[in-house]
mmCIF file of N, CA and C in Angstrom:
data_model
loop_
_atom_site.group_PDB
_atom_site.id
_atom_site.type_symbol
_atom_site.label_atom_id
_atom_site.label_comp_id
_atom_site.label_asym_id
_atom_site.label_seq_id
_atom_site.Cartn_x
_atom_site.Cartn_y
_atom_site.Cartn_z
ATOM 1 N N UNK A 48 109.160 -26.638 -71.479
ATOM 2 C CA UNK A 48 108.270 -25.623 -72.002
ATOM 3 C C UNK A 48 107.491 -26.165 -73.182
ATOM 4 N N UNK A 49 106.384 -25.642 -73.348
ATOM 5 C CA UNK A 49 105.406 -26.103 -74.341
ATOM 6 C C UNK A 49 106.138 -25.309 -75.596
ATOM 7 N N UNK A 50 105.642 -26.070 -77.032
ATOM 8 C CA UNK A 50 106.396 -25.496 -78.039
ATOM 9 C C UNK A 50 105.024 -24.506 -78.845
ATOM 10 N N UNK A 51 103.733 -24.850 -78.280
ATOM 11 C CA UNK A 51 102.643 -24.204 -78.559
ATOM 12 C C UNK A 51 102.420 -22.860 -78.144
ATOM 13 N N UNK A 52 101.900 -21.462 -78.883
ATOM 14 C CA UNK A 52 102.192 -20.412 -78.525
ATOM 15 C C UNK A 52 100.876 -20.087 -78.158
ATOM 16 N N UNK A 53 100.759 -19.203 -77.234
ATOM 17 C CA UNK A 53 99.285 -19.251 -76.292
ATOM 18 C C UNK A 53 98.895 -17.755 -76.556
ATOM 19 N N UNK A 54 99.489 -16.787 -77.879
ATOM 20 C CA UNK A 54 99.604 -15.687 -78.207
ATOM 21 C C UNK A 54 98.152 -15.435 -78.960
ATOM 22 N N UNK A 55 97.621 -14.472 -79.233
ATOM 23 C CA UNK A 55 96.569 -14.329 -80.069
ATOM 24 C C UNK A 55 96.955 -14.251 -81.507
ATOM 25 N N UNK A 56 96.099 -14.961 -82.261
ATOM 26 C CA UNK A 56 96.318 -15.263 -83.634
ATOM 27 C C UNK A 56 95.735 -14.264 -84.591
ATOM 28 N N UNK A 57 94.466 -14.624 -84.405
ATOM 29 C CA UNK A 57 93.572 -13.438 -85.602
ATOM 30 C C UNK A 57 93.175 -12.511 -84.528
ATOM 31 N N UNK A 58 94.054 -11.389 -84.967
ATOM 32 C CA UNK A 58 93.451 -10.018 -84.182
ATOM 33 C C UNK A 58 92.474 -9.087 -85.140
ATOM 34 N N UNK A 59 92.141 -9.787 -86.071
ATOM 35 C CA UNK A 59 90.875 -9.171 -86.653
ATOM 36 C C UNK A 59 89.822 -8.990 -86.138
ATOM 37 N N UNK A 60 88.843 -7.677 -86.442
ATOM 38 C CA UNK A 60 87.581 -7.629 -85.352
ATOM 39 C C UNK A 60 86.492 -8.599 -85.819
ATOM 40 N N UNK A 61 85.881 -8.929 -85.132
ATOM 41 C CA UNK A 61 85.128 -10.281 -85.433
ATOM 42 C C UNK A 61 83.517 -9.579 -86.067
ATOM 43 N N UNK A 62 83.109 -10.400 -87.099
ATOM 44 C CA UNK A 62 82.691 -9.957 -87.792
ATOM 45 C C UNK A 62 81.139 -9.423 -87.431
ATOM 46 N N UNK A 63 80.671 -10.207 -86.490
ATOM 47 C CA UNK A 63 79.470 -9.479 -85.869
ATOM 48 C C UNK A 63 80.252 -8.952 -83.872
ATOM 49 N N UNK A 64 79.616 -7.761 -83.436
ATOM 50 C CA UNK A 64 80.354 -7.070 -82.562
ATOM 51 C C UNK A 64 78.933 -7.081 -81.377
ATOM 52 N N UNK A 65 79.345 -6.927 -80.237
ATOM 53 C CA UNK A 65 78.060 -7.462 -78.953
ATOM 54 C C UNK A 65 78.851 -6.329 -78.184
ATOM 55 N N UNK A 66 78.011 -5.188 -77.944
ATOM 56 C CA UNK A 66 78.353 -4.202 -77.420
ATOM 57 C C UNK A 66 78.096 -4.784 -75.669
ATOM 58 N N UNK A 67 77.875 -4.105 -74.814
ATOM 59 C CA UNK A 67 78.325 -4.772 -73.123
ATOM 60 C C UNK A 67 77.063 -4.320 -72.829
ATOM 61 N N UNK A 68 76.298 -3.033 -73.309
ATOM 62 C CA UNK A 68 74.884 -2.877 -73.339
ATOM 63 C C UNK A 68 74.414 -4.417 -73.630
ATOM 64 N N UNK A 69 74.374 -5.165 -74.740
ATOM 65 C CA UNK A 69 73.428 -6.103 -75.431
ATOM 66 C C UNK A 69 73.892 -7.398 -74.424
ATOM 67 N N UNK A 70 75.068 -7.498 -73.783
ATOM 68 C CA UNK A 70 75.091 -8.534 -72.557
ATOM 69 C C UNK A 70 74.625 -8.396 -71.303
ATOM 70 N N UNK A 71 74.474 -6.998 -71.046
ATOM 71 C CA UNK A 71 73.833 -6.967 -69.849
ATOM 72 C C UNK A 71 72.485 -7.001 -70.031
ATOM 73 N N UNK A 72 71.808 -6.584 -71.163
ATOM 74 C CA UNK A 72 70.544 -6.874 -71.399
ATOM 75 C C UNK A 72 69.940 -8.469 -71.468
ATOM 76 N N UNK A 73 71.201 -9.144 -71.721
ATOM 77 C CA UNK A 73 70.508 -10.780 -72.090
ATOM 78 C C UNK A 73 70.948 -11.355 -71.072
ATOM 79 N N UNK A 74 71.426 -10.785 -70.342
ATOM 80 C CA UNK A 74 72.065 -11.623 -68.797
ATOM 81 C C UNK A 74 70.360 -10.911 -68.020
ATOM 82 N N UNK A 75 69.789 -10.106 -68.240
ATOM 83 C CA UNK A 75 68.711 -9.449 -67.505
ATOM 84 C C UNK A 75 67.517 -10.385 -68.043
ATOM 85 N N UNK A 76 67.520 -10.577 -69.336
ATOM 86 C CA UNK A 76 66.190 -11.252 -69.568
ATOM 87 C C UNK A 76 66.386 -12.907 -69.025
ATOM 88 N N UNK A 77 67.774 -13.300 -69.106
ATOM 89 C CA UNK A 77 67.897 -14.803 -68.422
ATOM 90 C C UNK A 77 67.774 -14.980 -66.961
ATOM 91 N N UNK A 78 67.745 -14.148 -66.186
ATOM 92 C CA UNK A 78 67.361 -14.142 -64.344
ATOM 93 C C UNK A 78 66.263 -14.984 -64.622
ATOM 94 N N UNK A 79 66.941 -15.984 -63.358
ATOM 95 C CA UNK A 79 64.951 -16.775 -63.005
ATOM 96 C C UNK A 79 64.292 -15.568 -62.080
ATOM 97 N N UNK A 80 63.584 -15.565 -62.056
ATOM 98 C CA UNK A 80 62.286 -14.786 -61.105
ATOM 99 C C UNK A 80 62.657 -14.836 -59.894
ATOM 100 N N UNK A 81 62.066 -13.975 -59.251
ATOM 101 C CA UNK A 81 62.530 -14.320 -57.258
ATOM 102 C C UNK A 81 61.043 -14.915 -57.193
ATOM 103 N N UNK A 82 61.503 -15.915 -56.542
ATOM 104 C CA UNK A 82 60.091 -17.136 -56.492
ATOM 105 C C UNK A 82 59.862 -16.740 -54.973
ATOM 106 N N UNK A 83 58.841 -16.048 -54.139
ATOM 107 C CA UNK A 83 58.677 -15.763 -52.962
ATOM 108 C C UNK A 83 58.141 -16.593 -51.575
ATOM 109 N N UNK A 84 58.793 -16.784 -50.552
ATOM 110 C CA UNK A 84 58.752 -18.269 -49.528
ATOM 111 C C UNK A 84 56.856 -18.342 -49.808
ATOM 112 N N UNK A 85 57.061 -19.478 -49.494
ATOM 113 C CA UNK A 85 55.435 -19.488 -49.129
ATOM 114 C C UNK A 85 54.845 -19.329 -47.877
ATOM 115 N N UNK A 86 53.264 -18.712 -47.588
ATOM 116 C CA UNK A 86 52.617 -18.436 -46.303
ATOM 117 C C UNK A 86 52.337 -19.972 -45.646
ATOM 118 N N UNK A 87 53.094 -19.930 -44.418
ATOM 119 C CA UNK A 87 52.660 -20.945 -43.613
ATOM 120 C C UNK A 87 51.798 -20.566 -43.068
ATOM 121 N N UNK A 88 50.942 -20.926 -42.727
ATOM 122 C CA UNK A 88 49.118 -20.831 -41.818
ATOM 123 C C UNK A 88 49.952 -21.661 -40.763
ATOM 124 N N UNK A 89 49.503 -20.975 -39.740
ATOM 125 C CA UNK A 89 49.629 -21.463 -38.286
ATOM 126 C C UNK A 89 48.520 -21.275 -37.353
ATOM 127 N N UNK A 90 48.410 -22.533 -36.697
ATOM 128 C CA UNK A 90 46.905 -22.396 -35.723
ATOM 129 C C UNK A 90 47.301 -22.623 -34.600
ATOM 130 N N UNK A 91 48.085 -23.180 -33.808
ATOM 131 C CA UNK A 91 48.748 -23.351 -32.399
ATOM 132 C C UNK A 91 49.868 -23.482 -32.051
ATOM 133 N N UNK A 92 50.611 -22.842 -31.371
ATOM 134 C CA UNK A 92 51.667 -23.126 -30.623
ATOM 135 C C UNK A 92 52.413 -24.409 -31.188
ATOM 136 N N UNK A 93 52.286 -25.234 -31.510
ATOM 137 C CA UNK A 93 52.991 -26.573 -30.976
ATOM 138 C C UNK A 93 53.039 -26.761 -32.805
ATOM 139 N N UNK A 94 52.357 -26.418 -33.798
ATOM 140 C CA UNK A 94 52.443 -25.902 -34.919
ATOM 141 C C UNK A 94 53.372 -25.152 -35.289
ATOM 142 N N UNK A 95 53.577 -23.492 -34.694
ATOM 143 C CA UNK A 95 54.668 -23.195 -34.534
ATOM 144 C C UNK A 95 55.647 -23.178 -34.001
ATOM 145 N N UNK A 96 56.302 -24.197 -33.246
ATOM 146 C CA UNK A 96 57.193 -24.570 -32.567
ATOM 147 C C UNK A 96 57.901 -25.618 -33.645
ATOM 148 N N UNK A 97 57.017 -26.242 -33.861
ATOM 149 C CA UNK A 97 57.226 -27.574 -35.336
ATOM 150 C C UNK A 97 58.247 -26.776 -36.396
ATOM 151 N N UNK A 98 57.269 -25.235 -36.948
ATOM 152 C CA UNK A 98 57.915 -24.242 -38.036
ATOM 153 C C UNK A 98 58.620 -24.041 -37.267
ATOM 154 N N UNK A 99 59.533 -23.820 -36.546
ATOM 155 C CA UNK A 99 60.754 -22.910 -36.200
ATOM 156 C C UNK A 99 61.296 -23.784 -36.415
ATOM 157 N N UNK A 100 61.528 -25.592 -35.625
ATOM 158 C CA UNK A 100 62.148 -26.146 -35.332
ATOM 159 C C UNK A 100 62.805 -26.584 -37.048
ATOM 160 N N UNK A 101 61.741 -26.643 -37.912
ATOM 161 C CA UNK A 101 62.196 -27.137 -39.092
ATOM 162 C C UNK A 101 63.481 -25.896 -39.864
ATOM 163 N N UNK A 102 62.884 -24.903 -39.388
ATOM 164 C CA UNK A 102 63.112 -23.439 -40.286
ATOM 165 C C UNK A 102 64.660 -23.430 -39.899
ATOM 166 N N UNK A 103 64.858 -24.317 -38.241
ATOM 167 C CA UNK A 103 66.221 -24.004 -37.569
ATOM 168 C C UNK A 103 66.995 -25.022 -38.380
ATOM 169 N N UNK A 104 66.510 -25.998 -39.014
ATOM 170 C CA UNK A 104 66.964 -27.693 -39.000
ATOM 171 C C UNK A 104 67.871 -27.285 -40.627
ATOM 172 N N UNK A 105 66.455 -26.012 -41.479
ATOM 173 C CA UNK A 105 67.121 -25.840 -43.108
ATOM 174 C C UNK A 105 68.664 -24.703 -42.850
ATOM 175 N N UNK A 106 68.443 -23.519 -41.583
ATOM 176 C CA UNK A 106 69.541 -22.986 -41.370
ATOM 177 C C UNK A 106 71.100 -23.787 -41.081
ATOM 178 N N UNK A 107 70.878 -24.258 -39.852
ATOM 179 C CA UNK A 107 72.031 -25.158 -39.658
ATOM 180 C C UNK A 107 72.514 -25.986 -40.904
ATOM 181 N N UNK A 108 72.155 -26.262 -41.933
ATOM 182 C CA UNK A 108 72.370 -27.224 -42.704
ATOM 183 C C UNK A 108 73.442 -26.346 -43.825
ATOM 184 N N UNK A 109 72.007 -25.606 -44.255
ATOM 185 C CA UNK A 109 73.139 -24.374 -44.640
ATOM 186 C C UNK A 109 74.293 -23.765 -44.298
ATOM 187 N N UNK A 110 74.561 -23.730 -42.991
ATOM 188 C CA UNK A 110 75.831 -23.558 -42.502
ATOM 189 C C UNK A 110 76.492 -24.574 -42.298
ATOM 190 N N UNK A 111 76.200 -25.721 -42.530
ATOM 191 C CA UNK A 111 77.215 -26.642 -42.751
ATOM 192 C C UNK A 111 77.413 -27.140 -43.509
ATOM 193 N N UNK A 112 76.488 -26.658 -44.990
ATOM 194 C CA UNK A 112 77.151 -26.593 -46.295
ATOM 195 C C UNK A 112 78.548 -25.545 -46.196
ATOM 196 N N UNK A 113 78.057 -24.411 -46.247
ATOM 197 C CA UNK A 113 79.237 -23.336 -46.746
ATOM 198 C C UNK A 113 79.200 -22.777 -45.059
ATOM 199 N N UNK A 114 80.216 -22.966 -44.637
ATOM 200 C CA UNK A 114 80.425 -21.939 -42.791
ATOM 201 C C UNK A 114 80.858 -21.131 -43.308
ATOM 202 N N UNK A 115 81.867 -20.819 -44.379
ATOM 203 C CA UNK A 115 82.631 -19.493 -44.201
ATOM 204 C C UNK A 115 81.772 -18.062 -45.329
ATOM 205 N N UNK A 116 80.632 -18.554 -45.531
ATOM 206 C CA UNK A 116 79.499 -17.843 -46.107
ATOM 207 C C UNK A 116 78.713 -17.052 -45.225
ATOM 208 N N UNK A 117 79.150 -15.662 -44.850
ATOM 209 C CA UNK A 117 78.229 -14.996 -43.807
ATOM 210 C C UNK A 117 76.635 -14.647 -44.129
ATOM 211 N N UNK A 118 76.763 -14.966 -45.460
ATOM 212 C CA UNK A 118 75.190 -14.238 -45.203
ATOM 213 C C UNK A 118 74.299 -15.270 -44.936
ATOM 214 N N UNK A 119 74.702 -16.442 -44.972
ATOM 215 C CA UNK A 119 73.644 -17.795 -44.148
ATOM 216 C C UNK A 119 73.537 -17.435 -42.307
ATOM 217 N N UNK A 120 74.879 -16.990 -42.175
ATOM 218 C CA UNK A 120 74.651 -16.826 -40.596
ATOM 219 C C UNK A 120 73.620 -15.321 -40.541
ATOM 220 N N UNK A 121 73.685 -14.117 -41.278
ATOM 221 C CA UNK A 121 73.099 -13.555 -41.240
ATOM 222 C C UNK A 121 71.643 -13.316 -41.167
ATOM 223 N N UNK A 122 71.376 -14.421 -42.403
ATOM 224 C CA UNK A 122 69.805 -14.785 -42.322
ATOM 225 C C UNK A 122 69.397 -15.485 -41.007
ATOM 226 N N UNK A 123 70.147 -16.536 -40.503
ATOM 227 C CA UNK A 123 69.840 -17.328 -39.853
ATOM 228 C C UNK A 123 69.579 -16.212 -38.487
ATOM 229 N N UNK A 124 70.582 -15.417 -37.779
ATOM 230 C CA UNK A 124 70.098 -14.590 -37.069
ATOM 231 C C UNK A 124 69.066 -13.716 -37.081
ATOM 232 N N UNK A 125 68.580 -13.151 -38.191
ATOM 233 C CA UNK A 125 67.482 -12.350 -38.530
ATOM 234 C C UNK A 125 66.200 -12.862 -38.418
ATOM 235 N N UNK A 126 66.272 -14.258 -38.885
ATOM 236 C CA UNK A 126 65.431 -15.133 -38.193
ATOM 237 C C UNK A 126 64.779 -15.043 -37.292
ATOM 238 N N UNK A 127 65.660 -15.558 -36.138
ATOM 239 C CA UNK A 127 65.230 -15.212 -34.764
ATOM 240 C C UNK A 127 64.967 -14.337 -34.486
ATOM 241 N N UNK A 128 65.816 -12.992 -34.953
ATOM 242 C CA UNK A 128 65.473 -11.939 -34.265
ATOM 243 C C UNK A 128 63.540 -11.454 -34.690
ATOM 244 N N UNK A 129 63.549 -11.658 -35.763
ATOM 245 C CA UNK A 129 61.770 -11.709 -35.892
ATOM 246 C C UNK A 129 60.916 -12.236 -35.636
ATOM 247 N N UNK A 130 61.540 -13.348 -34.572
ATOM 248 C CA UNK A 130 60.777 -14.747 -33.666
ATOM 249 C C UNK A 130 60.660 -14.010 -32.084
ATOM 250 N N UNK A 131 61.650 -13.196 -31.803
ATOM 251 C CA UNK A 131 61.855 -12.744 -30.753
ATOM 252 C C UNK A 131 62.712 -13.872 -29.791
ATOM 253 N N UNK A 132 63.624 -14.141 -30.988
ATOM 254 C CA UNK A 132 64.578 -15.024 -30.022
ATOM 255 C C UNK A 132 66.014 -14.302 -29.786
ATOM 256 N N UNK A 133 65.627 -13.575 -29.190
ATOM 257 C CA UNK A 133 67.825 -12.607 -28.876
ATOM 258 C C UNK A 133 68.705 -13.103 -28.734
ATOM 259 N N UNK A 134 68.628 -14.357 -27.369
ATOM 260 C CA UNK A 134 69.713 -15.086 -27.102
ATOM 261 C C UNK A 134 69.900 -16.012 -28.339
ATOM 262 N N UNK A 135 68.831 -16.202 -28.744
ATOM 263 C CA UNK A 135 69.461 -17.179 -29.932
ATOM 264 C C UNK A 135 70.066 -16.246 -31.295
ATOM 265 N N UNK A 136 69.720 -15.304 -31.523
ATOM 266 C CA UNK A 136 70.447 -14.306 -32.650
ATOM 267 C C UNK A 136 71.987 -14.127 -32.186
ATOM 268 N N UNK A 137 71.937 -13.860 -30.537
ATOM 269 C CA UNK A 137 73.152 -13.108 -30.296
ATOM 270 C C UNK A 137 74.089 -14.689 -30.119
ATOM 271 N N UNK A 138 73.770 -15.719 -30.071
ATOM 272 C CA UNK A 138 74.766 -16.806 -30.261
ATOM 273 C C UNK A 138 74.779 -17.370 -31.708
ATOM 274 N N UNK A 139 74.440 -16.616 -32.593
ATOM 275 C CA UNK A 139 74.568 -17.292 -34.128
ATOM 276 C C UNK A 139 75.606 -16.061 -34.532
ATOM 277 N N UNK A 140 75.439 -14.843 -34.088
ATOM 278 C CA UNK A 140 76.407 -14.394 -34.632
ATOM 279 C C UNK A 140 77.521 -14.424 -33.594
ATOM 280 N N UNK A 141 77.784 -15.057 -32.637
ATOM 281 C CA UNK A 141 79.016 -14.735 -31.857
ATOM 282 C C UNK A 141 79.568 -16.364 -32.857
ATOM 283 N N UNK A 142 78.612 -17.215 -33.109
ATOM 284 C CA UNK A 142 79.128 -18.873 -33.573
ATOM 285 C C UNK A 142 79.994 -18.062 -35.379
ATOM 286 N N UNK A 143 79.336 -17.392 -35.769
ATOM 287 C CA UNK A 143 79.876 -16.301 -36.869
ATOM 288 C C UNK A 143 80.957 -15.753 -36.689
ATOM 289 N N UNK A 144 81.553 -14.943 -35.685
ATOM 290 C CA UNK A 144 82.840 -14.880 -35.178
ATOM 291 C C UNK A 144 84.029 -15.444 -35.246
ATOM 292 N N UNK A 145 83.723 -16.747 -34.669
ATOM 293 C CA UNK A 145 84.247 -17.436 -34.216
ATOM 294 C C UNK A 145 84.901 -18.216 -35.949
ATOM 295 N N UNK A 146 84.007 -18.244 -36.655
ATOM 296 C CA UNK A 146 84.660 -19.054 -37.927
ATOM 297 C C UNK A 146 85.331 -17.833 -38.695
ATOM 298 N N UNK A 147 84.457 -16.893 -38.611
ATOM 299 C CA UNK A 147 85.315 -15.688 -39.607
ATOM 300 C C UNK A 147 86.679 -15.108 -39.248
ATOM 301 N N UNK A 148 87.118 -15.426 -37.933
ATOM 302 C CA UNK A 148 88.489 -14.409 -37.475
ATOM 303 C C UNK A 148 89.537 -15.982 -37.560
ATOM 304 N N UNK A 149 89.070 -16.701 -38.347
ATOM 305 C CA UNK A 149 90.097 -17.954 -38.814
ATOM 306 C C UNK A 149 90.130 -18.260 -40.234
ATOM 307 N N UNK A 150 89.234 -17.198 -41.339
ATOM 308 C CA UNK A 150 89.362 -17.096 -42.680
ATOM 309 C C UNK A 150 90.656 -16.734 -43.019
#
């Protein structure tokens, strides 16, 4: 056993006091900004085929940073689903399944 006591020492109130108002206020002014994706301009097919393929290349990656992070699979399905890709939504979240019922 340690012979050092891990007890509180000066239980005096400290001399300037930070009410939970004045931290949530300075935790509010320190947020970075929501910086918003940028507009891709698209002129043909094969252009957007390029954007998906990349858009698929930053998802997957992300999920193989963190797998057991659902809201990457989430986005990643929502994705598609606004591409009008179903089969591909409905196999990102069944691939979602599959890792979450082994957390």
């Amino acid at each position: 056993m340690s012979s050092r006591s891990t007890g509180i020492k000066n239980r005096a109130a400290a001399t300037i006091q930070i009410s939970s108002e004045q931290i949530l206020r300075e935790a509010a002014d320190r947020q970075e900004a929501h910086v918003p994706e940028a507009v891709v301009k698209i002129h043909d097919a094969e252009e957007y085929q390029a954007h998906l393929r990349d858009r698929r290349k930053i998802f997957e990656d992300n999920i193989r940073y963190r797998r057991e992070h659902i809201g990457n699979w989430v986005k990643y399905s929502r994705f598609e689903e606004e591409n009008k890709e179903f089969e591909r939504a409905r196999s990102i979240f069944e691939r979602a399944l599959e890792v979450e019922h082994r957390s």
